[in-house]
Coordinates of N, CA and C in Angstrom, one line a residue:
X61 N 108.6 118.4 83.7 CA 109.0 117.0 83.6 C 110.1 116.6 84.6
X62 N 110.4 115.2 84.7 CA 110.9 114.8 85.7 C 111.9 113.9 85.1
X63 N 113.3 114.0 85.6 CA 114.0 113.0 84.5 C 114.9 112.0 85.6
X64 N 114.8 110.9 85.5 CA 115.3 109.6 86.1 C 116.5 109.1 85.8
X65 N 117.5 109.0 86.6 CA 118.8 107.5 85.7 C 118.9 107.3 87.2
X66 N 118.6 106.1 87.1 CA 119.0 104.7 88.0 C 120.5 104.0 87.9
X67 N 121.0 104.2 88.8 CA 122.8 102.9 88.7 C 122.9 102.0 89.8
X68 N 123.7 101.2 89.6 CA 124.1 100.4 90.9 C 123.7 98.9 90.6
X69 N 122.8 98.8 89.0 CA 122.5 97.4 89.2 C 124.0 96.4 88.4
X70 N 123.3 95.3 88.4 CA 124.6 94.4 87.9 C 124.3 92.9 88.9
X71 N 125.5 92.6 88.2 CA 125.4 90.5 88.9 C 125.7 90.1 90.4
X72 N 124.8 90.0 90.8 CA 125.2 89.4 92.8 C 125.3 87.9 92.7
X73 N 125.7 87.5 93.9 CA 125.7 86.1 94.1 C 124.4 86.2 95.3
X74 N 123.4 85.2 95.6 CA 122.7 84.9 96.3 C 123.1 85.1 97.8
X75 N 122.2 85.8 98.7 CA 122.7 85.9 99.9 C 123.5 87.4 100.1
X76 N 123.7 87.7 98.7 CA 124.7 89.1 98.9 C 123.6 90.4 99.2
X77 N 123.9 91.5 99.2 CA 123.1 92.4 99.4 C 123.7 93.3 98.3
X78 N 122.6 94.5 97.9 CA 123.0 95.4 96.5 C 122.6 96.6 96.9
X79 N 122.9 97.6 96.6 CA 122.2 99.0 96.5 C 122.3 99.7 94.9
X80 N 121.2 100.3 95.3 CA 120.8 101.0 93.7 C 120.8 102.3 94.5
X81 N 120.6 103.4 93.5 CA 120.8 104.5 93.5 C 119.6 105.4 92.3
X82 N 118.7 106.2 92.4 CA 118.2 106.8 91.2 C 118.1 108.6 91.8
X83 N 118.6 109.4 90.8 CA 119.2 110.5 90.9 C 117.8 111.3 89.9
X84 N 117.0 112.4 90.5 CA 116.5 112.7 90.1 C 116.7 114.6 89.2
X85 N 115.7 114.0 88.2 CA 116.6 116.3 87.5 C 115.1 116.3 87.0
X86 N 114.9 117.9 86.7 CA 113.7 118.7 86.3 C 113.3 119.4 87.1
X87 N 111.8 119.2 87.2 CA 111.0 119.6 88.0 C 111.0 119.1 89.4
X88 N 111.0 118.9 90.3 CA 110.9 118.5 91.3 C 110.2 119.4 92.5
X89 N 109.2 120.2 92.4 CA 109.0 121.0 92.9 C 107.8 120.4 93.7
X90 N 107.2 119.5 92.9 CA 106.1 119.3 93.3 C 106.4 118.0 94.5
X91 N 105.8 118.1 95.6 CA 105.7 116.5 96.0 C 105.1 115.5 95.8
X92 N 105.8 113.9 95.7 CA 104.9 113.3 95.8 C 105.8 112.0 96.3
X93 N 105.6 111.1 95.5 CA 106.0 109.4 96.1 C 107.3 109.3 95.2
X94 N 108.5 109.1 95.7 CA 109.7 108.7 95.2 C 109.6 107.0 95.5
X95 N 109.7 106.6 94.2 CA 110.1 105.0 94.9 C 110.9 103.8 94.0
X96 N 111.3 102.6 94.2 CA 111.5 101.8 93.2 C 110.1 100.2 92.9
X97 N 110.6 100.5 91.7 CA 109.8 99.1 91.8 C 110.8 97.8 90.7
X98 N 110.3 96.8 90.4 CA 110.8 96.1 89.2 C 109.5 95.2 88.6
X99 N 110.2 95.0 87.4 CA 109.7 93.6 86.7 C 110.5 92.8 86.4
X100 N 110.1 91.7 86.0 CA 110.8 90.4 85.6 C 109.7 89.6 84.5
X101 N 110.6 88.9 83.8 CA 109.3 88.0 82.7 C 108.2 87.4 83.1
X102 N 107.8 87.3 82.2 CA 106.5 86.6 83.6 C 105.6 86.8 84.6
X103 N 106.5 88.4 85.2 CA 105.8 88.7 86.2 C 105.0 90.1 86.1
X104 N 104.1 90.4 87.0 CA 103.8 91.7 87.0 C 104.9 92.4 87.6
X105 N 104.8 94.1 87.3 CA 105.8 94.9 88.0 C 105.1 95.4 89.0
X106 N 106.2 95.1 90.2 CA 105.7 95.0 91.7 C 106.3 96.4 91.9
X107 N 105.9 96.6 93.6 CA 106.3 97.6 94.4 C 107.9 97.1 95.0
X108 N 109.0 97.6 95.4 CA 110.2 97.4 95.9 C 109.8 98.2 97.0
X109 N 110.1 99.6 96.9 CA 109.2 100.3 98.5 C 109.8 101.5 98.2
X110 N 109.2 102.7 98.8 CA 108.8 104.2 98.2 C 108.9 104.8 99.5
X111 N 109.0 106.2 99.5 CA 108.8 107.0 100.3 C 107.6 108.0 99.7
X112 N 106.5 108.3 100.2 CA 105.6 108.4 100.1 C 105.8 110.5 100.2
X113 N 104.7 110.5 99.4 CA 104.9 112.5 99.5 C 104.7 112.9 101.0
X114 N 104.2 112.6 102.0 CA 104.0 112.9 103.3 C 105.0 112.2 104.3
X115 N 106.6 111.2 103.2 CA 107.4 110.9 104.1 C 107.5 109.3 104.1
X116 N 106.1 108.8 104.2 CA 105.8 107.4 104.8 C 106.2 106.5 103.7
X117 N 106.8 105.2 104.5 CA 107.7 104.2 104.1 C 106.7 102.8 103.4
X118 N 106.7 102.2 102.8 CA 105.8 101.5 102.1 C 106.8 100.6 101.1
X119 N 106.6 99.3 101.8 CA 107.6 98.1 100.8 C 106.5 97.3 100.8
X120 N 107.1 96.6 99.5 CA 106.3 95.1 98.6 C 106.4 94.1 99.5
X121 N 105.6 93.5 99.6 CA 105.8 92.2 100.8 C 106.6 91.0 100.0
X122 N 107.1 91.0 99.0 CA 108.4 90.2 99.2 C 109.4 90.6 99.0
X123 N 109.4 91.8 99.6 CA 111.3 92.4 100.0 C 111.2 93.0 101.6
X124 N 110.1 92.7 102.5 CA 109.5 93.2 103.7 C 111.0 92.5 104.2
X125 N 111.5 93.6 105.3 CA 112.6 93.0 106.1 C 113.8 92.9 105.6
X126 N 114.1 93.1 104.2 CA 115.3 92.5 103.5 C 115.3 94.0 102.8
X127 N 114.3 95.1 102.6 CA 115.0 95.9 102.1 C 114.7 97.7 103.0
X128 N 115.6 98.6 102.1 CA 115.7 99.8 102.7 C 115.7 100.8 102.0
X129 N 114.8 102.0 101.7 CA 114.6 102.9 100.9 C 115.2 104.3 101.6
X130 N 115.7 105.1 101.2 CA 116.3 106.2 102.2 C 116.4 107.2 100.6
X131 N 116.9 108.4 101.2 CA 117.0 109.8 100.3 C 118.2 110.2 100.7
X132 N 118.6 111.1 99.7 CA 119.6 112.4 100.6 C 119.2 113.3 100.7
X133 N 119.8 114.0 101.4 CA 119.3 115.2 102.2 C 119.0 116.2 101.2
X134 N 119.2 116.5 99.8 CA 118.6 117.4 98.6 C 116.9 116.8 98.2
X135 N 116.5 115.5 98.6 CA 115.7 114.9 98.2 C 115.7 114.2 96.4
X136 N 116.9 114.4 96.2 CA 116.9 114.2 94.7 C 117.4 113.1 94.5
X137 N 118.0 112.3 95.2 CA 119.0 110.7 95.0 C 118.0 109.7 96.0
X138 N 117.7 108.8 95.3 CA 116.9 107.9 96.4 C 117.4 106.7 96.1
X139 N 117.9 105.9 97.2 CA 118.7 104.9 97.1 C 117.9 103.3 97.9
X140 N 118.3 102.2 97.3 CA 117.7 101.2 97.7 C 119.0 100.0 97.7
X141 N 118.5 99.4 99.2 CA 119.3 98.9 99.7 C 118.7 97.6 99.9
X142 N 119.2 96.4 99.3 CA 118.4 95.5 99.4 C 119.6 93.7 99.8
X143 N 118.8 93.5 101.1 CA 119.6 92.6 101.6 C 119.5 91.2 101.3
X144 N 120.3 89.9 101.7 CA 120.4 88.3 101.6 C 119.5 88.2 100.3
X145 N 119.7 88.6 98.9 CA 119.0 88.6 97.8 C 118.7 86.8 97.5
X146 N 118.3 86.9 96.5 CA 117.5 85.7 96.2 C 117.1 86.1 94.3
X147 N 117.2 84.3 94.1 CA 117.3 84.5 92.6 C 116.2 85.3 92.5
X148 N 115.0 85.3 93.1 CA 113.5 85.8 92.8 C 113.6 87.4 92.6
X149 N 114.8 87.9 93.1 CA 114.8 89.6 93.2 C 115.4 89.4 91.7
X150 N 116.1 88.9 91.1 CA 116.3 89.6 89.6 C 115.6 89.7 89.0
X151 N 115.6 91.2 87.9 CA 115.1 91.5 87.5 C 115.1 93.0 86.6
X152 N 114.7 94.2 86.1 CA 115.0 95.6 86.1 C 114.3 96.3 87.2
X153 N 115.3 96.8 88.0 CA 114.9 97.6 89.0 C 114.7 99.7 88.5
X154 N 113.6 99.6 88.9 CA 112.8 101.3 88.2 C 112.3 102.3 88.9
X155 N 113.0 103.1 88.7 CA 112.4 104.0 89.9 C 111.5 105.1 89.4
X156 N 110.5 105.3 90.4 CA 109.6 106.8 89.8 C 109.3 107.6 90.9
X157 N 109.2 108.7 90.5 CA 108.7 109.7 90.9 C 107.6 110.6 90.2
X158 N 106.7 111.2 90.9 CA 104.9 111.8 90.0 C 105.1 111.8 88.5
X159 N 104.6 110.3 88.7 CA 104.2 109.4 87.4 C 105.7 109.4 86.6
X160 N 107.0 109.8 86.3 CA 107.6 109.7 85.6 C 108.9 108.5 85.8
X161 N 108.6 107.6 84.7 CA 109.6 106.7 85.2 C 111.3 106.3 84.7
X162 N 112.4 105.9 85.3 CA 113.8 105.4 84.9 C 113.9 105.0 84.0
X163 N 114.8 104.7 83.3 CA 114.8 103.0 82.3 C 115.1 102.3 82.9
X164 N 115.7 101.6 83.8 CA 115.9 100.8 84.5 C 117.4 100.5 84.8
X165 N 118.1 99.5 85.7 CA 118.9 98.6 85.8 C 118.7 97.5 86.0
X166 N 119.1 96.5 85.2 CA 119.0 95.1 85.8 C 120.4 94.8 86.7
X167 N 119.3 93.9 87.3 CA 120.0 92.7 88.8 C 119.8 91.6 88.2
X168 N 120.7 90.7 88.4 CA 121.0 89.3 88.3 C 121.7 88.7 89.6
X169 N 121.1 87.6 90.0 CA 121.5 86.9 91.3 C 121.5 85.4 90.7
X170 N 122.6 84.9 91.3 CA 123.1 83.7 90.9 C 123.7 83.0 92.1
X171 N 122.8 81.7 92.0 CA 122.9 80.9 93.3 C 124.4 80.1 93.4

């Protein structure tokens, strides 16, 4: 098993930039896709953008350009860096790794 806690979320003002953080414990032996995603009411839960088990970088096309997914050097903390936000980015931001997911943080952005 793979165990998740995500931090870093909380209230931005529009235009600000945020980072999140999700810290991974268990198993981790295996590789695969570390990544975040969110939802919001209403919406489906999208992709935010991942690092892929072979490495490769992969964002949601409405955070293309405005966000940044990076690791630390243990592979176990994966952090997301997300720029000039917009009301449309709040929401609970979730991170997963092979299949097992965070509970979340919410973002709130306020214009």
């Amino acid at each position: 098993q793979v165990q998740l806690k995500e931090s870093g979320g909380g209230s931005v003002q529009a235009g600000e930039s945020l980072q999140l953080s999700c810290t991974a414990s268990g198993d981790l032996f295996t590789k695969c896709g570390f990544g975040w995603y969110r939802s919001a009411p209403g919406k489906e839960r999208e992709l935010v953008g991942l690092i892929g088990g072979d490495d490769h970088l992969l964002y949601g096309d409405s955070v293309k350009g405005r966000a940044a997914v990076s690791r630390d050097s243990s592979k176990t903390t994966l952090f997301l860096t997300l720029a000039n936000l917009k009301t449309d980015d709040a929401g609970v931001y979730m991170c997963q790794r092979c299949g097992y997911w965070g509970q979340g943080t919410t973002v709130t952005v306020s214009s």
